[in-house]
Amino acid sequence: MLRVLVLNGPNLDLLGVREPEVYGSQTLGDIEALVAATAADLGVTVSFFQSNHEGALIDRLHEAMGECDGVVFNPGAYTHYSYALRDAISSTGLPVVEVHLSDIAKREDFRKVSVIAPVCIGQLAGLGSASYTEGLALLVGHLQKEDE
Amino acid sequence: MLRVLVLNGPNLDLLGVREPEVYGSQTLGDIEALVAATAADLGVTVSFFQSNHEGALIDRLHEAMGECDGVVFNPGAYTHYSYALRDAISSTGLPVVEVHLSDIAKREDFRKVSVIAPVCIGQLAGLGSASYTEGLALLVGHLQKEDE
Amino acid sequence: MLRVLVLNGPNLDLLGVREPEVYGSQTLGDIEALVAATAADLGVTVSFFQSNHEGALIDRLHEAMGECDGVVFNPGAYTHYSYALRDAISSTGLPVVEVHLSDIAKREDFRKVSVIAPVCIGQLAGLGSASYTEGLALLVGHLQKEDE
Amino acid sequence: MLRVLVLNGPNLDLLGVREPEVYGSQTLGDIEALVAATAADLGVTVSFFQSNHEGALIDRLHEAMGECDGVVFNPGAYTHYSYALRDAISSTGLPVVEVHLSDIAKREDFRKVSVIAPVCIGQLAGLGSASYTEGLALLVGHLQKEDE
Amino acid sequence: MLRVLVLNGPNLDLLGVREPEVYGSQTLGDIEALVAATAADLGVTVSFFQSNHEGALIDRLHEAMGECDGVVFNPGAYTHYSYALRDAISSTGLPVVEVHLSDIAKREDFRKVSVIAPVCIGQLAGLGSASYTEGLALLVGHLQKEDE
Amino acid sequence: MLRVLVLNGPNLDLLGVREPEVYGSQTLGDIEALVAATAADLGVTVSFFQSNHEGALIDRLHEAMGECDGVVFNPGAYTHYSYALRDAISSTGLPVVEVHLSDIAKREDFRKVSVIAPVCIGQLAGLGSASYTEGLALLVGHLQKEDE
Amino acid sequence: MLRVLVLNGPNLDLLGVREPEVYGSQTLGDIEALVAATAADLGVTVSFFQSNHEGALIDRLHEAMGECDGVVFNPGAYTHYSYALRDAISSTGLPVVEVHLSDIAKREDFRKVSVIAPVCIGQLAGLGSASYTEGLALLVGHLQKEDE
Amino acid sequence: MLRVLVLNGPNLDLLGVREPEVYGSQTLGDIEALVAATAADLGVTVSFFQSNHEGALIDRLHEAMGECDGVVFNPGAYTHYSYALRDAISSTGLPVVEVHLSDIAKREDFRKVSVIAPVCIGQLAGLGSASYTEGLALLVGHLQKEDE
Amino acid sequence: MLRVLVLNGPNLDLLGVREPEVYGSQTLGDIEALVAATAADLGVTVSFFQSNHEGALIDRLHEAMGECDGVVFNPGAYTHYSYALRDAISSTGLPVVEVHLSDIAKREDFRKVSVIAPVCIGQLAGLGSASYTEGLALLVGHLQKEDE
Amino acid sequence: MLRVLVLNGPNLDLLGVREPEVYGSQTLGDIEALVAATAADLGVTVSFFQSNHEGALIDRLHEAMGECDGVVFNPGAYTHYSYALRDAISSTGLPVVEVHLSDIAKREDFRKVSVIAPVCIGQLAGLGSASYTEGLALLVGHLQKEDE
Amino acid sequence: MLRVLVLNGPNLDLLGVREPEVYGSQTLGDIEALVAATAADLGVTVSFFQSNHEGALIDRLHEAMGECDGVVFNPGAYTHYSYALRDAISSTGLPVVEVHLSDIAKREDFRKVSVIAPVCIGQLAGLGSASYTEGLALLVGHLQKEDE
Amino acid sequence: MLRVLVLNGPNLDLLGVREPEVYGSQTLGDIEALVAATAADLGVTVSFFQSNHEGALIDRLHEAMGECDGVVFNPGAYTHYSYALRDAISSTGLPVVEVHLSDIAKREDFRKVSVIAPVCIGQLAGLGSASYTEGLALLVGHLQKEDE
């Protein structure tokens, strides 16, 4: 059975509180429940981790080696400058799908560049919580194809 | 039944001929066969179109309105400068998934920027022909969710 | 009697469909009817051409030599990168007025630069369909003055 | 009866003296006479103002509120850096047509950018004194259309 | 008794008229009355000056030497390019607090850079008329601390 | 009674040790004592937190929601690149005053840009420890005005 | 017998008409006659193709595979932005010599960069029609050397 | 007898007051006395003008036509952005020597570019008040040579 | 006896696992053993610390004050953006030698800039594990010279 | 009989030694022998000169005036910054063909710009020693055409 | 008696030969004769040196220490990139006047920046050979003033 | 016995004379004596070479092949633009340590980039003459390790 880590970066613990006109009113718990339901449908295991600490996110990615088969990752604002997270992804060799709730290409300039994207297999943005569930489906499809 | 257009831009008709160390040895016909098989598995209809003409690709996107539910699009080199194709996508309002065979973020500088990406719901790059089949699955998943 | 070509670039065939909050609900047909009425008032002949193909727009400009006295041109997204259209204008030597429905200087960054403007006699932007009718009046005034 | 302000910025008082190979041999008086004649033909009132002082040009724009219906403005070198004049135009809400005697896009680099253009309804450049008369006609046409 | 100059730059005389969705409906007179009231509460004298002329603002800063103890300054659009005003501030040696009604960092790109800020002791932006009253309180607090 | 968090970022624990020609000889303890005294004068409660960890600073801002009414924040070197801290501030919705001991606009180039500033209500720099005490007064004045 | 394609891009059909002070008074027919004569001298076959359509030029390059041994190519304004033409050249693997009538490095800035050059074996510019005949000789010499 | 205008821009009226570690302790009066003495030695007439107003400096340059033979000009901070002053110099056709007290190339970045320099016959910087007296001698030598 | 801290930044705990074609197959343990052996040869004490947390690396540098005489530091990806680590080095005043296993100047663009380098006494790159041992020798030589 | 100078810049004396994976194993002597043979075939005289000194290359170009009819020049690394060599070429008025062994457009960024190219009649790159022999043939063809 | 070195950089030995429409028809010998005559008038000794070698120019500047009192220097194309010549000037401490025959600010972009200017006491450009004679007079006036 | 070349670039012959507040009062002879003493301690042979000529430095590096085992190199101002010296280093394949007396990263902007660094094994800056002696020790340690 495939195991997927769903990783969330800084300030995503405040979802539902934070600027609802940009991010919607769902909490991170709501989204994780939706993802868990999709995971059940797809027949895969998911574990969840959120941290505001860049280092803790790197540590968690390192631990995922061997323990997980792939990662759905919303790096939050670290998307735009954390070369350390980028290196963490390429170091572990895990397939990662980058997801964003809002369409980062349509907001402030600094949100237009993802330093994480070049080491991911796909990006999904602007679909709200569906970015997560569709990102999970994409990752699972990818892992199943590799498995054959 | 959902209908998907699989659209290919300039020089992709030479796949299998062109720089195999970068793009692999599969022909566009091989890839379209794979995509058709995946479409059959997913229970959706696919139609295919390739052109080296920017204008022909725009025309085809316009025709897809009403006729198709979404698009899997590899814009080739137009990815990097065709604001006209970008406008075509937002004009039609169709959900589009951008796909690339190779990891464009790891090649020449001019390939690092996609002017198309901000109007797509997702991007997939560097998975070879699987970029297309996984892109199709992603699009179909997205369309089915919207349908509910 | 003065003859004017009214030339429209990519995606303008979708006017009325496309992002009405940006471009309004008039169709290209509606605008052409307005322009024809203005032309009748001004006592000039107008012909219309729209294409999504950069090459077809260049071909049409070439044909306009001898056949027309001036051009009202909305180059759409080609405004921002088609040096080939710019060369076509200076090659033909026809006076051209560049028009845009929306105020391109207030939208995305890539829409702020017009590579066409330096070879035109005037630009009008942000007046909706009046950009066309006022652009026609401006061109006709200019041709009549030259004629004297 | 429509009232139009014809506003001229720095060094335009030296027209006819200054670099005739670039600006021609007409004086500002000659141009104002031409504009007055065109205004008479069009049945509108014109008033003229020239100053080398950025602040005086702003003051004059403020006074024009209520007193005039629109402005034909050659901002001279202020075109390229006076954000204060730009704000003056948007503050007053008056329709402004920006005019230049020479084709500013074909001269030194610093003359290629107009910080004024985004708040104007149209630009005319490179037509010599006809930039003013055609600019006036354009403005009057625009005001009459608004009036209907 | 401390004396403070409240200095306003170009187009601020049109407050209440100008783009109320950005700047609110208060006039400059309304704001000056609020500031005067706050000054009375704080036990300080205020004088007011507004000009659209960069040179007049510099002259006024020079006169303020000896006559005033500090300045609350909204340089309007001069914020973004007037190195002459910047030099005027450092020449006089007066403590200056820069204030803006709207949050300049959230508007057009050219409004993001303040060439004045490096010679001021503090900046306040986005608080509407409270930018002035809180700016005054900040300046007075600073002057009183220096006095001790 | 108003409650204010005084938050200090990386390396500020070494104040008094670190480059005294730039930062002065006061320790962070000395500054916190001054701030506490000012707080007492102003009749508000202050709590202090310093960390070298970006994530810990974000966590502390999150905890401050409900618990505090505003924040005086010296983000140290995170000022120049921590978009995650910026998001933390806008997520919590707390009014924040950014303070710096030295005038960051007069030092190395990388210190000239604050990615934090656009989400703060004011900035104070170059006043030494008075940046904190005056920043506190400014914040308290702002909170009291909001309260009315 | 070696076969060479002589390919001409946008607006070159207007040669002799277009800005003779820049491009001379020879028509494209004149130049093709000169090239045909040189080809006869060198004992090679030439075929000619001109189009204003980027896509048609790509199509023609694709057809040249197997049919021709090399290409003399004047891409006109596409020189400066057509990454699709660049990919077409590297896809076909044909040796290409890039030619220009005028010295593109001495004209407008946008003409200084050739995105085509990195995939060509040589460039010739500023020799008028001799750029074509010498380009042909260069290509033929190169093909003959490869043949040995 | 040659007549020279010595023109000083913004904030130079504060010389001797303003940042003496950068500009020295001489007042503008002291410098003008030195220049007058040098003028007497050289047998030329000098007139002096200082203003903080960009427009007043332009007006004075216009008046100098016919009245003066050349100008020694310290444009102060306008050096770095006043394209209107640059145009004023080229409009009048007067030979101008640009002078600065301090070495502007060794100070803040914005002081490194002179938009005035390309229309002057020479620049002198970093010699303190001798920049003026040597600038005067240079101008006079130049005018006498032209006279021969 | 001299004491040296050998500090390793993010993802270096994965050495031997991570992209061996770039970083070689030695683990961090292997490298630390080599460094310990070199330290023994040189007669100095070494302590080791690795963390993925920027804040933990800063904390460790702070603790090293008094406890260590110098630092051999491989900041990993923090090399390229951590101004906070840079400040930590200059705050502590400890001599630091920056080391990298691979030649960072020959890889991706973002790896070409070290924001740490300006506060270090030397850099070594591209020597594999010898970057550490030679970096240690360099630091020790430097400390012994200072000691004399 | 035509006389050609074959000029080689810095480090080309080390050919065959230097990075053979980039430049091949031929020595400069080998290449000069090939060029001499081609020259004999073409019926022209060649002389050779190599120097690591920019000044010596300029001197040699000056001497070539009158003595030679054209130059085949590989400027080595001076290609990228020697404006003095560029001026030397335009000063002498000699036709020059720029040659490079490797494809400079595919290597490090600094090798992508040639400051020499705008004053040459053609460039050849990436053909190994054939860049020289084909460059010679191109130059000779050009000189013979001029001769007619 | 004051001694002045007149130093000329690369390609100035070809004056009179080289592009006369830019540099005039005087030879370097003609200019040196003019300068010698001016020197005689001013009562100073001049020595002349020209070289195409950057190193030889640096050597000559070093020798000038003690032997000369100042330098009139036309660095030719080295003006734009020779930081070594710049350092040579500041190392010797000699006062240097930079001169150019043509107005370098009005030619190609690369000629607009002088890396030499910040270490010179003055620049003269665009006066033809008078740039040298007036530059000499300026230098002599400066040296005499220092002498007093 | 290992042989090391100590190479010094332009203006370093003036050490002790040149700007002592930046470079100290030691002459190049003093530094070479120190390096010779260190070499004796380390049991290696050193030879010295200084030139202001870029070409002479390249020639000397070429001669060093076979004759020396490594190089300690202070390229002076050539550090910042001599791609020819960079190529000389990679051509010879000799290990090179780049040294600077002052901390080049803390001075003018143009001194911040070293085009030499990417082909060196290490850099040392800001240690005065110890940059040379520690650079020598670093090189010798490196050569001895390679030898094992």
JSON list of N, CA and C in Angstrom, two decimals, chain B residues 47-61:
[
{"chain": "B", "resi": 47, "resn": "SER", "atom": "N", "xyz": [-9.33, 13.91, -28.61]},
{"chain": "B", "resi": 47, "resn": "SER", "atom": "CA", "xyz": [-8.99, 14.23, -30.00]},
{"chain": "B", "resi": 47, "resn": "SER", "atom": "C", "xyz": [-7.60, 14.85, -29.99]},
{"chain": "B", "resi": 48, "resn": "PHE", "atom": "N", "xyz": [-6.88, 14.70, -31.11]},
{"chain": "B", "resi": 48, "resn": "PHE", "atom": "CA", "xyz": [-5.49, 15.14, -31.16]},
{"chain": "B", "resi": 48, "resn": "PHE", "atom": "C", "xyz": [-5.31, 16.21, -32.23]},
{"chain": "B", "resi": 49, "resn": "PHE", "atom": "N", "xyz": [-4.41, 17.17, -31.95]},
{"chain": "B", "resi": 49, "resn": "PHE", "atom": "CA", "xyz": [-4.07, 18.17, -32.94]},
{"chain": "B", "resi": 49, "resn": "PHE", "atom": "C", "xyz": [-2.64, 18.64, -32.71]},
{"chain": "B", "resi": 50, "resn": "GLN", "atom": "N", "xyz": [-1.87, 18.69, -33.79]},
{"chain": "B", "resi": 50, "resn": "GLN", "atom": "CA", "xyz": [-0.51, 19.25, -33.70]},
{"chain": "B", "resi": 50, "resn": "GLN", "atom": "C", "xyz": [-0.33, 20.24, -34.82]},
{"chain": "B", "resi": 51, "resn": "SER", "atom": "N", "xyz": [0.33, 21.35, -34.51]},
{"chain": "B", "resi": 51, "resn": "SER", "atom": "CA", "xyz": [0.66, 22.30, -35.57]},
{"chain": "B", "resi": 51, "resn": "SER", "atom": "C", "xyz": [1.92, 23.07, -35.19]},
{"chain": "B", "resi": 52, "resn": "ASN", "atom": "N", "xyz": [2.65, 23.46, -36.22]},
{"chain": "B", "resi": 52, "resn": "ASN", "atom": "CA", "xyz": [3.79, 24.35, -36.02]},
{"chain": "B", "resi": 52, "resn": "ASN", "atom": "C", "xyz": [3.37, 25.81, -36.06]},
{"chain": "B", "resi": 53, "resn": "HIS", "atom": "N", "xyz": [2.09, 26.07, -36.38]},
{"chain": "B", "resi": 53, "resn": "HIS", "atom": "CA", "xyz": [1.59, 27.43, -36.55]},
{"chain": "B", "resi": 53, "resn": "HIS", "atom": "C", "xyz": [0.92, 27.92, -35.27]},
{"chain": "B", "resi": 54, "resn": "GLU", "atom": "N", "xyz": [1.45, 28.99, -34.72]},
{"chain": "B", "resi": 54, "resn": "GLU", "atom": "CA", "xyz": [0.86, 29.61, -33.53]},
{"chain": "B", "resi": 54, "resn": "GLU", "atom": "C", "xyz": [-0.62, 29.92, -33.78]},
{"chain": "B", "resi": 55, "resn": "GLY", "atom": "N", "xyz": [-0.92, 30.50, -34.93]},
{"chain": "B", "resi": 55, "resn": "GLY", "atom": "CA", "xyz": [-2.29, 30.87, -35.25]},
{"chain": "B", "resi": 55, "resn": "GLY", "atom": "C", "xyz": [-3.20, 29.66, -35.34]},
{"chain": "B", "resi": 56, "resn": "ALA", "atom": "N", "xyz": [-2.70, 28.55, -35.89]},
{"chain": "B", "resi": 56, "resn": "ALA", "atom": "CA", "xyz": [-3.51, 27.34, -35.99]},
{"chain": "B", "resi": 56, "resn": "ALA", "atom": "C", "xyz": [-3.83, 26.76, -34.62]},
{"chain": "B", "resi": 57, "resn": "LEU", "atom": "N", "xyz": [-2.87, 26.88, -33.70]},
{"chain": "B", "resi": 57, "resn": "LEU", "atom": "CA", "xyz": [-3.12, 26.40, -32.34]},
{"chain": "B", "resi": 57, "resn": "LEU", "atom": "C", "xyz": [-4.19, 27.27, -31.66]},
{"chain": "B", "resi": 58, "resn": "ILE", "atom": "N", "xyz": [-4.13, 28.57, -31.91]},
{"chain": "B", "resi": 58, "resn": "ILE", "atom": "CA", "xyz": [-5.14, 29.47, -31.35]},
{"chain": "B", "resi": 58, "resn": "ILE", "atom": "C", "xyz": [-6.52, 29.13, -31.95]},
{"chain": "B", "resi": 59, "resn": "ASP", "atom": "N", "xyz": [-6.56, 28.98, -33.28]},
{"chain": "B", "resi": 59, "resn": "ASP", "atom": "CA", "xyz": [-7.82, 28.62, -33.94]},
{"chain": "B", "resi": 59, "resn": "ASP", "atom": "C", "xyz": [-8.41, 27.35, -33.32]},
{"chain": "B", "resi": 60, "resn": "ARG", "atom": "N", "xyz": [-7.52, 26.34, -33.12]},
{"chain": "B", "resi": 60, "resn": "ARG", "atom": "CA", "xyz": [-7.99, 25.05, -32.58]},
{"chain": "B", "resi": 60, "resn": "ARG", "atom": "C", "xyz": [-8.53, 25.20, -31.17]},
{"chain": "B", "resi": 61, "resn": "LEU", "atom": "N", "xyz": [-7.91, 26.04, -30.36]},
{"chain": "B", "resi": 61, "resn": "LEU", "atom": "CA", "xyz": [-8.42, 26.29, -29.01]},
{"chain": "B", "resi": 61, "resn": "LEU", "atom": "C", "xyz": [-9.80, 26.94, -29.07]}
]
